[in-house]
N, CA, C and O atoms as a CHARMM CRD file, in Angstrom:
* protein
*
  228
    1    1 MET  N     -4.66800   7.27000  10.01000 PROA 1      0.00000
    2    1 MET  CA    -4.66300   7.17900   8.55800 PROA 1      0.00000
    3    1 MET  C     -6.11000   7.04800   8.08600 PROA 1      0.00000
    4    1 MET  O     -6.88300   6.26100   8.63200 PROA 1      0.00000
    5    2 ALA  N     -6.45600   7.80900   7.09200 PROA 2      0.00000
    6    2 ALA  CA    -7.81700   7.79200   6.55700 PROA 2      0.00000
    7    2 ALA  C     -8.07800   6.49900   5.79300 PROA 2      0.00000
    8    2 ALA  O     -7.18500   5.91900   5.17400 PROA 2      0.00000
    9    3 GLU  N     -9.34100   6.07000   5.86300 PROA 3      0.00000
   10    3 GLU  CA    -9.72400   4.85300   5.14400 PROA 3      0.00000
   11    3 GLU  C     -9.82600   5.15800   3.65500 PROA 3      0.00000
   12    3 GLU  O    -10.33200   6.20700   3.25800 PROA 3      0.00000
   13    4 ARG  N     -9.33900   4.23000   2.83900 PROA 4      0.00000
   14    4 ARG  CA    -9.41300   4.41900   1.39700 PROA 4      0.00000
   15    4 ARG  C    -10.80100   4.01300   0.89500 PROA 4      0.00000
   16    4 ARG  O    -11.40500   3.07200   1.40800 PROA 4      0.00000
   17    5 THR  N    -11.28900   4.72300  -0.09600 PROA 5      0.00000
   18    5 THR  CA   -12.60200   4.41800  -0.64800 PROA 5      0.00000
   19    5 THR  C    -12.51000   3.23000  -1.59700 PROA 5      0.00000
   20    5 THR  O    -11.42300   2.81300  -1.99700 PROA 5      0.00000
   21    6 GLU  N    -13.67700   2.69700  -1.94700 PROA 6      0.00000
   22    6 GLU  CA   -13.72700   1.55700  -2.86100 PROA 6      0.00000
   23    6 GLU  C    -13.15100   1.92900  -4.22900 PROA 6      0.00000
   24    6 GLU  O    -12.43900   1.13500  -4.84300 PROA 6      0.00000
   25    7 VAL  N    -13.45900   3.12900  -4.69900 PROA 7      0.00000
   26    7 VAL  CA   -12.96300   3.57000  -6.00600 PROA 7      0.00000
   27    7 VAL  C    -11.43700   3.70100  -5.99100 PROA 7      0.00000
   28    7 VAL  O    -10.76700   3.30500  -6.94400 PROA 7      0.00000
   29    8 ALA  N    -10.90000   4.25100  -4.91900 PROA 8      0.00000
   30    8 ALA  CA    -9.44800   4.40300  -4.80000 PROA 8      0.00000
   31    8 ALA  C     -8.76700   3.03400  -4.77400 PROA 8      0.00000
   32    8 ALA  O     -7.71800   2.84500  -5.39000 PROA 8      0.00000
   33    9 LEU  N     -9.36100   2.09000  -4.06600 PROA 9      0.00000
   34    9 LEU  CA    -8.79000   0.74600  -4.00900 PROA 9      0.00000
   35    9 LEU  C     -8.84000   0.07100  -5.37500 PROA 9      0.00000
   36    9 LEU  O     -7.89200  -0.61000  -5.76500 PROA 9      0.00000
   37   10 GLN  N     -9.94300   0.25600  -6.10700 PROA 10     0.00000
   38   10 GLN  CA   -10.05500  -0.32000  -7.45100 PROA 10     0.00000
   39   10 GLN  C     -8.97900   0.24800  -8.37400 PROA 10     0.00000
   40   10 GLN  O     -8.34100  -0.49500  -9.12000 PROA 10     0.00000
   41   11 LYS  N     -8.78000   1.55700  -8.32300 PROA 11     0.00000
   42   11 LYS  CA    -7.75200   2.19300  -9.15800 PROA 11     0.00000
   43   11 LYS  C     -6.36700   1.67600  -8.81000 PROA 11     0.00000
   44   11 LYS  O     -5.56900   1.36800  -9.69500 PROA 11     0.00000
   45   12 GLN  N     -6.08600   1.58400  -7.50700 PROA 12     0.00000
   46   12 GLN  CA    -4.77100   1.11500  -7.09000 PROA 12     0.00000
   47   12 GLN  C     -4.56100  -0.33900  -7.48800 PROA 12     0.00000
   48   12 GLN  O     -3.46300  -0.72000  -7.89400 PROA 12     0.00000
   49   13 LEU  N     -5.60800  -1.15500  -7.37500 PROA 13     0.00000
   50   13 LEU  CA    -5.51100  -2.56200  -7.77000 PROA 13     0.00000
   51   13 LEU  C     -5.23100  -2.68100  -9.26700 PROA 13     0.00000
   52   13 LEU  O     -4.40100  -3.49200  -9.68000 PROA 13     0.00000
   53   14 THR  N     -5.90800  -1.89000 -10.06800 PROA 14     0.00000
   54   14 THR  CA    -5.68800  -1.91200 -11.52000 PROA 14     0.00000
   55   14 THR  C     -4.24700  -1.53900 -11.85400 PROA 14     0.00000
   56   14 THR  O     -3.60700  -2.20000 -12.67200 PROA 14     0.00000
   57   15 ARG  N     -3.73900  -0.48600 -11.22700 PROA 15     0.00000
   58   15 ARG  CA    -2.34900  -0.06200 -11.45500 PROA 15     0.00000
   59   15 ARG  C     -1.37600  -1.15100 -11.04000 PROA 15     0.00000
   60   15 ARG  O     -0.42600  -1.45600 -11.76100 PROA 15     0.00000
   61   16 GLU  N     -1.61600  -1.73400  -9.87800 PROA 16     0.00000
   62   16 GLU  CA    -0.69400  -2.74800  -9.35700 PROA 16     0.00000
   63   16 GLU  C     -0.71700  -4.01600 -10.21200 PROA 16     0.00000
   64   16 GLU  O      0.32000  -4.65600 -10.38800 PROA 16     0.00000
   65   17 LEU  N     -1.88700  -4.38700 -10.74600 PROA 17     0.00000
   66   17 LEU  CA    -1.96500  -5.54900 -11.62600 PROA 17     0.00000
   67   17 LEU  C     -1.18000  -5.31600 -12.92100 PROA 17     0.00000
   68   17 LEU  O     -0.49300  -6.21500 -13.40500 PROA 17     0.00000
   69   18 ARG  N     -1.28600  -4.10600 -13.47800 PROA 18     0.00000
   70   18 ARG  CA    -0.50300  -3.77900 -14.68400 PROA 18     0.00000
   71   18 ARG  C      0.98600  -3.82700 -14.38200 PROA 18     0.00000
   72   18 ARG  O      1.77300  -4.35200 -15.16900 PROA 18     0.00000
   73   19 HSD  N      1.36300  -3.27800 -13.24300 PROA 19     0.00000
   74   19 HSD  CA     2.77100  -3.26200 -12.84700 PROA 19     0.00000
   75   19 HSD  C      3.27800  -4.69200 -12.62200 PROA 19     0.00000
   76   19 HSD  O      4.39200  -5.03000 -13.02300 PROA 19     0.00000
   77   20 SER  N      2.47800  -5.50200 -11.99500 PROA 20     0.00000
   78   20 SER  CA     2.84300  -6.88700 -11.73600 PROA 20     0.00000
   79   20 SER  C      3.03900  -7.66000 -13.04700 PROA 20     0.00000
   80   20 SER  O      3.96900  -8.45900 -13.16300 PROA 20     0.00000
   81   21 ALA  N      2.17000  -7.42300 -14.02600 PROA 21     0.00000
   82   21 ALA  CA     2.30700  -8.08300 -15.32900 PROA 21     0.00000
   83   21 ALA  C      3.61400  -7.64800 -16.00400 PROA 21     0.00000
   84   21 ALA  O      4.29400  -8.46600 -16.62400 PROA 21     0.00000
   85   22 TRP  N      3.95800  -6.37700 -15.88500 PROA 22     0.00000
   86   22 TRP  CA     5.20100  -5.88100 -16.47500 PROA 22     0.00000
   87   22 TRP  C      6.39700  -6.54900 -15.79000 PROA 22     0.00000
   88   22 TRP  O      7.35200  -6.95400 -16.45100 PROA 22     0.00000
   89   23 LEU  N      6.33400  -6.65800 -14.46300 PROA 23     0.00000
   90   23 LEU  CA     7.42700  -7.29100 -13.73500 PROA 23     0.00000
   91   23 LEU  C      7.55600  -8.76100 -14.10700 PROA 23     0.00000
   92   23 LEU  O      8.67300  -9.26400 -14.23000 PROA 23     0.00000
   93   24 ASP  N      6.43500  -9.46700 -14.28900 PROA 24     0.00000
   94   24 ASP  CA     6.48100 -10.87700 -14.70300 PROA 24     0.00000
   95   24 ASP  C      7.23000 -11.03000 -16.01700 PROA 24     0.00000
   96   24 ASP  O      7.97700 -11.98800 -16.21300 PROA 24     0.00000
   97   25 LYS  N      7.02100 -10.07800 -16.90700 PROA 25     0.00000
   98   25 LYS  CA     7.63500 -10.14600 -18.22600 PROA 25     0.00000
   99   25 LYS  C      9.10600  -9.72000 -18.20100 PROA 25     0.00000
  100   25 LYS  O      9.95100 -10.35200 -18.83500 PROA 25     0.00000
  101   26 ASN  N      9.40200  -8.65500 -17.47200 PROA 26     0.00000
  102   26 ASN  CA    10.73100  -8.04800 -17.54900 PROA 26     0.00000
  103   26 ASN  C     11.67200  -8.36700 -16.38100 PROA 26     0.00000
  104   26 ASN  O     12.89000  -8.37800 -16.55900 PROA 26     0.00000
  105   27 LEU  N     11.13600  -8.61900 -15.22200 PROA 27     0.00000
  106   27 LEU  CA    11.98300  -8.89700 -14.05100 PROA 27     0.00000
  107   27 LEU  C     11.43800 -10.08200 -13.25700 PROA 27     0.00000
  108   27 LEU  O     11.05400  -9.92700 -12.09800 PROA 27     0.00000
  109   28 PRO  N     11.40100 -11.25900 -13.87200 PROA 28     0.00000
  110   28 PRO  CA    10.83700 -12.41500 -13.15400 PROA 28     0.00000
  111   28 PRO  C     11.73200 -12.84900 -11.99200 PROA 28     0.00000
  112   28 PRO  O     12.95300 -12.70000 -12.02500 PROA 28     0.00000
  113   29 LYS  N     11.08700 -13.38100 -10.98700 PROA 29     0.00000
  114   29 LYS  CA    11.77800 -13.95700  -9.81600 PROA 29     0.00000
  115   29 LYS  C     12.68400 -12.95800  -9.09700 PROA 29     0.00000
  116   29 LYS  O     13.78200 -13.30200  -8.66100 PROA 29     0.00000
  117   30 THR  N     12.21300 -11.73000  -8.98100 PROA 30     0.00000
  118   30 THR  CA    12.97000 -10.72500  -8.23100 PROA 30     0.00000
  119   30 THR  C     12.18300 -10.34500  -6.98500 PROA 30     0.00000
  120   30 THR  O     10.99600 -10.64900  -6.86400 PROA 30     0.00000
  121   31 GLN  N     12.85600  -9.68400  -6.07700 PROA 31     0.00000
  122   31 GLN  CA    12.19200  -9.23200  -4.85800 PROA 31     0.00000
  123   31 GLN  C     11.09400  -8.22700  -5.20000 PROA 31     0.00000
  124   31 GLN  O     10.04500  -8.20700  -4.55600 PROA 31     0.00000
  125   32 GLN  N     11.33000  -7.40800  -6.19400 PROA 32     0.00000
  126   32 GLN  CA    10.34800  -6.41500  -6.61200 PROA 32     0.00000
  127   32 GLN  C      9.05400  -7.10100  -7.08300 PROA 32     0.00000
  128   32 GLN  O      7.95700  -6.62800  -6.78500 PROA 32     0.00000
  129   33 GLN  N      9.18300  -8.19600  -7.80600 PROA 33     0.00000
  130   33 GLN  CA     8.01300  -8.92700  -8.27800 PROA 33     0.00000
  131   33 GLN  C      7.24500  -9.53000  -7.10500 PROA 33     0.00000
  132   33 GLN  O      6.01600  -9.46600  -7.07200 PROA 33     0.00000
  133   34 ARG  N      7.95600 -10.11200  -6.14600 PROA 34     0.00000
  134   34 ARG  CA     7.29900 -10.69800  -4.97900 PROA 34     0.00000
  135   34 ARG  C      6.56300  -9.63300  -4.16700 PROA 34     0.00000
  136   34 ARG  O      5.46100  -9.87700  -3.67700 PROA 34     0.00000
  137   35 GLN  N      7.16800  -8.46000  -4.02500 PROA 35     0.00000
  138   35 GLN  CA     6.51500  -7.36900  -3.30200 PROA 35     0.00000
  139   35 GLN  C      5.25500  -6.90800  -4.03100 PROA 35     0.00000
  140   35 GLN  O      4.24800  -6.58100  -3.40300 PROA 35     0.00000
  141   36 SER  N      5.32100  -6.88500  -5.35500 PROA 36     0.00000
  142   36 SER  CA     4.16000  -6.49000  -6.14000 PROA 36     0.00000
  143   36 SER  C      3.02400  -7.49700  -5.97800 PROA 36     0.00000
  144   36 SER  O      1.86400  -7.10700  -5.84100 PROA 36     0.00000
  145   37 GLN  N      3.35100  -8.78700  -5.99300 PROA 37     0.00000
  146   37 GLN  CA     2.33100  -9.81700  -5.80100 PROA 37     0.00000
  147   37 GLN  C      1.69400  -9.70400  -4.41800 PROA 37     0.00000
  148   37 GLN  O      0.48900  -9.89700  -4.25700 PROA 37     0.00000
  149   38 ARG  N      2.51400  -9.39100  -3.43400 PROA 38     0.00000
  150   38 ARG  CA     1.99000  -9.22000  -2.07800 PROA 38     0.00000
  151   38 ARG  C      1.07500  -8.00100  -2.01200 PROA 38     0.00000
  152   38 ARG  O      0.02900  -8.04700  -1.36400 PROA 38     0.00000
  153   39 SER  N      1.45900  -6.91500  -2.67500 PROA 39     0.00000
  154   39 SER  CA     0.62400  -5.71500  -2.70200 PROA 39     0.00000
  155   39 SER  C     -0.73700  -5.99800  -3.32200 PROA 39     0.00000
  156   39 SER  O     -1.75800  -5.51200  -2.83700 PROA 39     0.00000
  157   40 VAL  N     -0.75000  -6.79200  -4.40500 PROA 40     0.00000
  158   40 VAL  CA    -2.01300  -7.15700  -5.04700 PROA 40     0.00000
  159   40 VAL  C     -2.88600  -7.92200  -4.05500 PROA 40     0.00000
  160   40 VAL  O     -4.08400  -7.65700  -3.95100 PROA 40     0.00000
  161   41 LEU  N     -2.30400  -8.85300  -3.34000 PROA 41     0.00000
  162   41 LEU  CA    -3.05100  -9.63500  -2.36800 PROA 41     0.00000
  163   41 LEU  C     -3.62200  -8.74700  -1.25800 PROA 41     0.00000
  164   41 LEU  O     -4.78200  -8.89600  -0.87200 PROA 41     0.00000
  165   42 VAL  N     -2.81800  -7.84300  -0.75700 PROA 42     0.00000
  166   42 VAL  CA    -3.25000  -6.95600   0.32400 PROA 42     0.00000
  167   42 VAL  C     -4.38800  -6.04700  -0.15100 PROA 42     0.00000
  168   42 VAL  O     -5.38300  -5.87300   0.55300 PROA 42     0.00000
  169   43 ILE  N     -4.23900  -5.47600  -1.33500 PROA 43     0.00000
  170   43 ILE  CA    -5.27100  -4.57500  -1.86900 PROA 43     0.00000
  171   43 ILE  C     -6.56000  -5.33600  -2.13000 PROA 43     0.00000
  172   43 ILE  O     -7.64500  -4.85700  -1.79900 PROA 43     0.00000
  173   44 ARG  N     -6.44700  -6.53300  -2.72800 PROA 44     0.00000
  174   44 ARG  CA    -7.64800  -7.34700  -2.98100 PROA 44     0.00000
  175   44 ARG  C     -8.35700  -7.70300  -1.68800 PROA 44     0.00000
  176   44 ARG  O     -9.58500  -7.66600  -1.61400 PROA 44     0.00000
  177   45 SER  N     -7.59000  -8.04400  -0.68300 PROA 45     0.00000
  178   45 SER  CA    -8.18500  -8.39900   0.61100 PROA 45     0.00000
  179   45 SER  C     -8.89500  -7.19900   1.22800 PROA 45     0.00000
  180   45 SER  O    -10.01300  -7.32700   1.72800 PROA 45     0.00000
  181   46 GLU  N     -8.25800  -6.04700   1.19700 PROA 46     0.00000
  182   46 GLU  CA    -8.85400  -4.83900   1.74800 PROA 46     0.00000
  183   46 GLU  C    -10.13900  -4.47600   1.00000 PROA 46     0.00000
  184   46 GLU  O    -11.13700  -4.09200   1.61100 PROA 46     0.00000
  185   47 LEU  N    -10.10200  -4.60300  -0.32100 PROA 47     0.00000
  186   47 LEU  CA   -11.26800  -4.30100  -1.14000 PROA 47     0.00000
  187   47 LEU  C    -12.39200  -5.30400  -0.87600 PROA 47     0.00000
  188   47 LEU  O    -13.56000  -4.91900  -0.82100 PROA 47     0.00000
  189   48 ALA  N    -12.05600  -6.57300  -0.71300 PROA 48     0.00000
  190   48 ALA  CA   -13.06800  -7.59400  -0.43200 PROA 48     0.00000
  191   48 ALA  C    -13.73300  -7.33300   0.91700 PROA 48     0.00000
  192   48 ALA  O    -14.94600  -7.50100   1.04800 PROA 48     0.00000
  193   49 LEU  N    -12.97000  -6.93300   1.90300 PROA 49     0.00000
  194   49 LEU  CA   -13.54900  -6.61000   3.19800 PROA 49     0.00000
  195   49 LEU  C    -14.46600  -5.39400   3.10700 PROA 49     0.00000
  196   49 LEU  O    -15.50500  -5.33300   3.76500 PROA 49     0.00000
  197   50 LYS  N    -14.07000  -4.43800   2.29000 PROA 50     0.00000
  198   50 LYS  CA   -14.85400  -3.21600   2.15400 PROA 50     0.00000
  199   50 LYS  C    -16.19400  -3.48100   1.47200 PROA 50     0.00000
  200   50 LYS  O    -17.22000  -2.96200   1.91000 PROA 50     0.00000
  201   51 VAL  N    -16.19800  -4.28500   0.40200 PROA 51     0.00000
  202   51 VAL  CA   -17.43800  -4.52700  -0.34100 PROA 51     0.00000
  203   51 VAL  C    -18.17400  -5.76400   0.17800 PROA 51     0.00000
  204   51 VAL  O    -19.33300  -5.98200  -0.17300 PROA 51     0.00000
  205   52 GLY  N    -17.52500  -6.56300   0.99600 PROA 52     0.00000
  206   52 GLY  CA   -18.17700  -7.71300   1.60600 PROA 52     0.00000
  207   52 GLY  C    -18.34800  -8.91400   0.69600 PROA 52     0.00000
  208   52 GLY  O    -19.23600  -9.73600   0.92200 PROA 52     0.00000
  209   53 ARG  N    -17.50700  -9.03300  -0.33700 PROA 53     0.00000
  210   53 ARG  CA   -17.57600 -10.19100  -1.22600 PROA 53     0.00000
  211   53 ARG  C    -16.22100 -10.34800  -1.91500 PROA 53     0.00000
  212   53 ARG  O    -15.33700  -9.50200  -1.78100 PROA 53     0.00000
  213   54 ALA  N    -16.07900 -11.44500  -2.65400 PROA 54     0.00000
  214   54 ALA  CA   -14.83300 -11.68900  -3.39300 PROA 54     0.00000
  215   54 ALA  C    -14.67300 -10.65400  -4.49600 PROA 54     0.00000
  216   54 ALA  O    -15.66500 -10.17200  -5.04400 PROA 54     0.00000
  217   55 VAL  N    -13.45200 -10.31600  -4.82100 PROA 55     0.00000
  218   55 VAL  CA   -13.15200  -9.30600  -5.83200 PROA 55     0.00000
  219   55 VAL  C    -12.64500  -9.98500  -7.08200 PROA 55     0.00000
  220   55 VAL  O    -11.71900 -10.79400  -7.02600 PROA 55     0.00000
  221   56 GLU  N    -13.24900  -9.66000  -8.20900 PROA 56     0.00000
  222   56 GLU  CA   -12.81700 -10.20600  -9.50400 PROA 56     0.00000
  223   56 GLU  C    -11.61800  -9.42700 -10.00300 PROA 56     0.00000
  224   56 GLU  O    -11.35400  -8.31300  -9.55100 PROA 56     0.00000
  225   57 GLN  N    -10.89800 -10.02100 -10.93700 PROA 57     0.00000
  226   57 GLN  CA    -9.73200  -9.33700 -11.52700 PROA 57     0.00000
  227   57 GLN  C    -10.15900  -8.25400 -12.46000 PROA 57     0.00000
  228   57 GLN  O     -9.31400  -7.57600 -13.04500 PROA 57     0.00000
């Protein structure tokens, strides 16, 4: 699997954060919301490793 670039990770993180906010509002406490929160964590971690520092929201 090819490594994702920093720009691609930033775009995906932005999309996932918007989706997560929508789920918080419309489908709280569902499995879908928990999966979205986990995806945000995974993407942030991957991005932090790539740039070598903490990632802001």
